[in-house]
PDB file of C-alpha atoms in Angstrom:
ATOM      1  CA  UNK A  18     -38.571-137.838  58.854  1.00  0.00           C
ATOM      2  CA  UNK A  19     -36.135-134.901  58.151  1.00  0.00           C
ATOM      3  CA  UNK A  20     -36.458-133.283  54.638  1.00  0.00           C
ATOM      4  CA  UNK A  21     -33.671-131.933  52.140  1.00  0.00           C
ATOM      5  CA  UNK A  22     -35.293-129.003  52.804  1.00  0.00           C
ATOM      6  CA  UNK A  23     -34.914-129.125  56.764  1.00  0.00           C
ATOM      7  CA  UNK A  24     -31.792-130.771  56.880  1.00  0.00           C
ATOM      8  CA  UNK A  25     -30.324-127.862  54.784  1.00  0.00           C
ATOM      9  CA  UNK A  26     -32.001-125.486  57.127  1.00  0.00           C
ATOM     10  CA  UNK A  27     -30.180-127.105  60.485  1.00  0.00           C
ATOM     11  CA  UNK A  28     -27.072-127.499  58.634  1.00  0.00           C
ATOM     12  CA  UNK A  29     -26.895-123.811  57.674  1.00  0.00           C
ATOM     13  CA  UNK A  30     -28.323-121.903  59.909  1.00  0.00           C
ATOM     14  CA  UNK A  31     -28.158-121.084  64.103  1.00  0.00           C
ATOM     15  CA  UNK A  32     -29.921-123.484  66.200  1.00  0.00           C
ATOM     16  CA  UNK A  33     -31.409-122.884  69.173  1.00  0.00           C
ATOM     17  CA  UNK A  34     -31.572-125.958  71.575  1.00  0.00           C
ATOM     18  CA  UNK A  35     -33.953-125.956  74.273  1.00  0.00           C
ATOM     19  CA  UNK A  36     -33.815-127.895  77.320  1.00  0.00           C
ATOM     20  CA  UNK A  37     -35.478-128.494  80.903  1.00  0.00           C
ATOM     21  CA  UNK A  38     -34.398-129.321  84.144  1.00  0.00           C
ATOM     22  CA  UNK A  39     -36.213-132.505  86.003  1.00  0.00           C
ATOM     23  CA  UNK A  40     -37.781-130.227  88.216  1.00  0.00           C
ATOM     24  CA  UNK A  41     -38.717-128.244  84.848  1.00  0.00           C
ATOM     25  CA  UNK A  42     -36.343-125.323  84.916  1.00  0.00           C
ATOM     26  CA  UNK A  43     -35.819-124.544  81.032  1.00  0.00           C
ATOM     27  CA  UNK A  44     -33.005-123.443  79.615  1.00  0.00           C
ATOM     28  CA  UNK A  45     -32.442-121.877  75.778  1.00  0.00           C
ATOM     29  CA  UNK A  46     -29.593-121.706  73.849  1.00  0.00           C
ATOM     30  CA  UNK A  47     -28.049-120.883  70.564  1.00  0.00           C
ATOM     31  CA  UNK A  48     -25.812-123.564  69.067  1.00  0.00           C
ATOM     32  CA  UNK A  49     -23.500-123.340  65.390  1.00  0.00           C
ATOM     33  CA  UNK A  50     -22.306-126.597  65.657  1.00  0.00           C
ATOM     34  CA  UNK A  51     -25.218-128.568  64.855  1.00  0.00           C
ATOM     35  CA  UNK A  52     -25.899-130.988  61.387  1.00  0.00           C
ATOM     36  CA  UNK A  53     -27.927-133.557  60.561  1.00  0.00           C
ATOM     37  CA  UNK A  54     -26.582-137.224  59.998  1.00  0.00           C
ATOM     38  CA  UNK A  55     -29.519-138.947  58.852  1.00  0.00           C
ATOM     39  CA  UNK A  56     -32.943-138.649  58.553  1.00  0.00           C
ATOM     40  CA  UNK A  57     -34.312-139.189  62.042  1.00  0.00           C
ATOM     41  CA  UNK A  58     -30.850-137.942  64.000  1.00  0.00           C
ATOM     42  CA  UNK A  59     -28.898-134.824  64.364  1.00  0.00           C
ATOM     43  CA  UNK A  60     -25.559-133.806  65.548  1.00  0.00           C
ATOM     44  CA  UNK A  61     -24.572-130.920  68.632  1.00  0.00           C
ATOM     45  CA  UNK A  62     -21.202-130.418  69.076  1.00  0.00           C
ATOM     46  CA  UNK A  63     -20.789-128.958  72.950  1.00  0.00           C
ATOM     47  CA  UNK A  64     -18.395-126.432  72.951  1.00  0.00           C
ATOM     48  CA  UNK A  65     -19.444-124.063  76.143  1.00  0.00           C
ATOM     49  CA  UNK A  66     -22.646-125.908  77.270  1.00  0.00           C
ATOM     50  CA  UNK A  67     -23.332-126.102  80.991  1.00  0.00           C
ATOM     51  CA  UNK A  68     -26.582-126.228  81.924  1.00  0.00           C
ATOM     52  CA  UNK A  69     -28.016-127.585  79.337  1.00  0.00           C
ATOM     53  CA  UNK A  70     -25.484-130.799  79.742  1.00  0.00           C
ATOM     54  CA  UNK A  71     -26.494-130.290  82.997  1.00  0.00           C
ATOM     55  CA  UNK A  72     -30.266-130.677  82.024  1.00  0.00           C
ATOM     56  CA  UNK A  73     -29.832-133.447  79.338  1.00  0.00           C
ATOM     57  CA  UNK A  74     -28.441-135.732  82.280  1.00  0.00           C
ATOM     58  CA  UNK A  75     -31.152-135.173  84.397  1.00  0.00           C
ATOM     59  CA  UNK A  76     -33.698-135.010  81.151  1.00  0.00           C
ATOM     60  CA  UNK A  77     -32.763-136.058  77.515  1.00  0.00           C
ATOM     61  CA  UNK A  78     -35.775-134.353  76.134  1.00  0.00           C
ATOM     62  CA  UNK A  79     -35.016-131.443  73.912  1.00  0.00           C
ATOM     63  CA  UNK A  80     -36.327-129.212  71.172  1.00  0.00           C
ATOM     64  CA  UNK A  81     -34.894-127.257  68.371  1.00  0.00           C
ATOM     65  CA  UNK A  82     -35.976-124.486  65.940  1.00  0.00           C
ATOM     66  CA  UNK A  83     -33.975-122.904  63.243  1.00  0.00           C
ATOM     67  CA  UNK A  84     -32.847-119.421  64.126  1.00  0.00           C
ATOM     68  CA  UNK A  85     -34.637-118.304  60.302  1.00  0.00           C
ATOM     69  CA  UNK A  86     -38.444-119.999  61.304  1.00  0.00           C
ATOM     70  CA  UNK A  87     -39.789-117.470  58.984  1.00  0.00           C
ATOM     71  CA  UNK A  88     -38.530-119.450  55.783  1.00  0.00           C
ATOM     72  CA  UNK A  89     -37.715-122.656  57.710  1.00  0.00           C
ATOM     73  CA  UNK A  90     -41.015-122.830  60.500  1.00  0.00           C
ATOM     74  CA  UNK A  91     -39.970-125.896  62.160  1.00  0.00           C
ATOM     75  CA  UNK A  92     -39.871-127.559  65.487  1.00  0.00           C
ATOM     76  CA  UNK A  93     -38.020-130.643  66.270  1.00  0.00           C
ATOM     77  CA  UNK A  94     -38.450-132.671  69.407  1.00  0.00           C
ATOM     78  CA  UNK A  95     -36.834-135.602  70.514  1.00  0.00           C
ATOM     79  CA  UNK A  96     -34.420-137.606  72.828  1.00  0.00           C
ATOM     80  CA  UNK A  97     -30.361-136.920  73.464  1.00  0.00           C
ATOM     81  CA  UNK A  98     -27.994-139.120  74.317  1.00  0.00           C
ATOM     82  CA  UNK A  99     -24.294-137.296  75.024  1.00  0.00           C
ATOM     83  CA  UNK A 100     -21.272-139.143  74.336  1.00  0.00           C
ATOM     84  CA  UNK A 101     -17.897-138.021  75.436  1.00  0.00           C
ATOM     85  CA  UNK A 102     -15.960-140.926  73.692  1.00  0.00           C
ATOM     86  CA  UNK A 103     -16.227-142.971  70.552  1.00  0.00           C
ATOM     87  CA  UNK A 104     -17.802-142.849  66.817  1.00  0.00           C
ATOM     88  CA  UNK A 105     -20.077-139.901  67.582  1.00  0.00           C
ATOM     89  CA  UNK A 106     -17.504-137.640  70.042  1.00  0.00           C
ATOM     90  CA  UNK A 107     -14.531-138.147  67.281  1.00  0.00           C
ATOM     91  CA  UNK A 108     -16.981-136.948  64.739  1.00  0.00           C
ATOM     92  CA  UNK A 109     -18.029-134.020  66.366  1.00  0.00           C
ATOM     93  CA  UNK A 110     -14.186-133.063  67.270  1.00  0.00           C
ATOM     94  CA  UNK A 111     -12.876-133.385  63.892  1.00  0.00           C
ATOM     95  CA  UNK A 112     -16.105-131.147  62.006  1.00  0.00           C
ATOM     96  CA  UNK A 113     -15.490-128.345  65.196  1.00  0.00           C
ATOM     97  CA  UNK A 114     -11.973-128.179  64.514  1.00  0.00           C
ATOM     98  CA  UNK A 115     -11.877-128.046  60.872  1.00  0.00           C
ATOM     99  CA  UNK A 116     -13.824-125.213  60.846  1.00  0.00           C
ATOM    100  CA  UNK A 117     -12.365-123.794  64.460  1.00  0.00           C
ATOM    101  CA  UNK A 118      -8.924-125.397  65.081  1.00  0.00           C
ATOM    102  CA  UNK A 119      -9.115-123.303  68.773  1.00  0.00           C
ATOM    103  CA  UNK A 120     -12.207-125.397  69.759  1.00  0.00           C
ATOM    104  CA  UNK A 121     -12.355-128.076  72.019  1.00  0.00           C
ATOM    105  CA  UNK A 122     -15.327-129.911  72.352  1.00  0.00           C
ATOM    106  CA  UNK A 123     -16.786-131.657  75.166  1.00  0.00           C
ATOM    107  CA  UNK A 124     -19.055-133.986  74.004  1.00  0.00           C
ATOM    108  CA  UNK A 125     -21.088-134.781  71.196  1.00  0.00           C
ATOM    109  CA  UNK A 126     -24.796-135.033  71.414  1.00  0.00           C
ATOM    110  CA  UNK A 127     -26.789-137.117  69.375  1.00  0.00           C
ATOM    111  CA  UNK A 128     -30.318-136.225  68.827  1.00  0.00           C
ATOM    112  CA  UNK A 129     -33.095-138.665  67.939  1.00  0.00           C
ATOM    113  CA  UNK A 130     -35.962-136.681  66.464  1.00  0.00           C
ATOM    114  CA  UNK A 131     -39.400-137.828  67.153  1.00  0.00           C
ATOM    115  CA  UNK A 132     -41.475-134.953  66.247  1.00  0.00           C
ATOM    116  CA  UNK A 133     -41.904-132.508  64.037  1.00  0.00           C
ATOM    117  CA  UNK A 134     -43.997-129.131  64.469  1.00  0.00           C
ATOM    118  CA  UNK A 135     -44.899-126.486  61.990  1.00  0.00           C
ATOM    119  CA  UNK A 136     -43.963-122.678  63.607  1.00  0.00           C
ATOM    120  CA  UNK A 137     -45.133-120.472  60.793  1.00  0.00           C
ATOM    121  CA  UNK A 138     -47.695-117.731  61.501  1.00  0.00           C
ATOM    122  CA  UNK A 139     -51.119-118.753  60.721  1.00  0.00           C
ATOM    123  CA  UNK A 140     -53.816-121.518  60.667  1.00  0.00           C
ATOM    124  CA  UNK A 141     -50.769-124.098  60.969  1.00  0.00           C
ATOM    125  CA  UNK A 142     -49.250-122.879  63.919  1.00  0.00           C
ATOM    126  CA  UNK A 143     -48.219-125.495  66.286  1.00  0.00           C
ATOM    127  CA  UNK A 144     -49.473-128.213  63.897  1.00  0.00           C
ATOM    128  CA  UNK A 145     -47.962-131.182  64.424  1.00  0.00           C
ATOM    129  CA  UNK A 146     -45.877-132.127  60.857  1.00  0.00           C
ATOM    130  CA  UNK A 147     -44.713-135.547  61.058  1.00  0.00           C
TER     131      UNK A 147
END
């Protein structure tokens, strides 16, 4: 499902993860921690996250876009599943503090993409990719 192209663009750029409560509050947030590990999953490292951890409990539905749509214009949706222990968690720890030996992550969330949407301007808009 995920491209070179878009796996690059996740890996090296700010991520903004969106979330919703179950009674649909949403909540936005930027996130540097965040790489691909396959084609169809991606990695979050949670650093600071509250209500969005909060939100994935109640709702593991999420949605990302790269912070630079305008050369990378896409959308993924999918399902999360956190992890504060084991393969994924130790993982996540060891990439945080290799690049920040200060951080101390929480958990590791493991994203399962299941959609993919085009965001550039134009006729495509909100066309649904793969």
């Amino acid at each position: 499902m995920l491209t070179d192209e878009m796996k690059e663009a996740i890996e090296k750029n700010l991520v903004f993860v969106a979330t919703a409560s179950s009674d649909g509050t949403p909540n936005v947030v930027p996130i540097g921690f965040t790489r691909p590990i396959d084609n169809k999953r991606i990695l979050i490292v949670d650093v600071f996250m509250k209500k969005t951890l909060n939100n994935l409990e109640e709702n593991p539905r999420v949605s990302l876009i790269v912070q630079n749509a305008k050369e990378h214009p896409y959308q993924f949706k999918g399902t999360a599943k956190v992890f504060k222990s084991g393969k994924f968690f130790e993982e996540a720890v060891e990439w945080a503090q290799n690049v920040m030996s200060e951080v101390e992550p929480k958990s590791a969330i493991l994203v399962t993409i299941e959609e993919i949407y085009s965001v550039k301007p134009g006729p495509d808009a909100g066309k649904r990719i793969k």
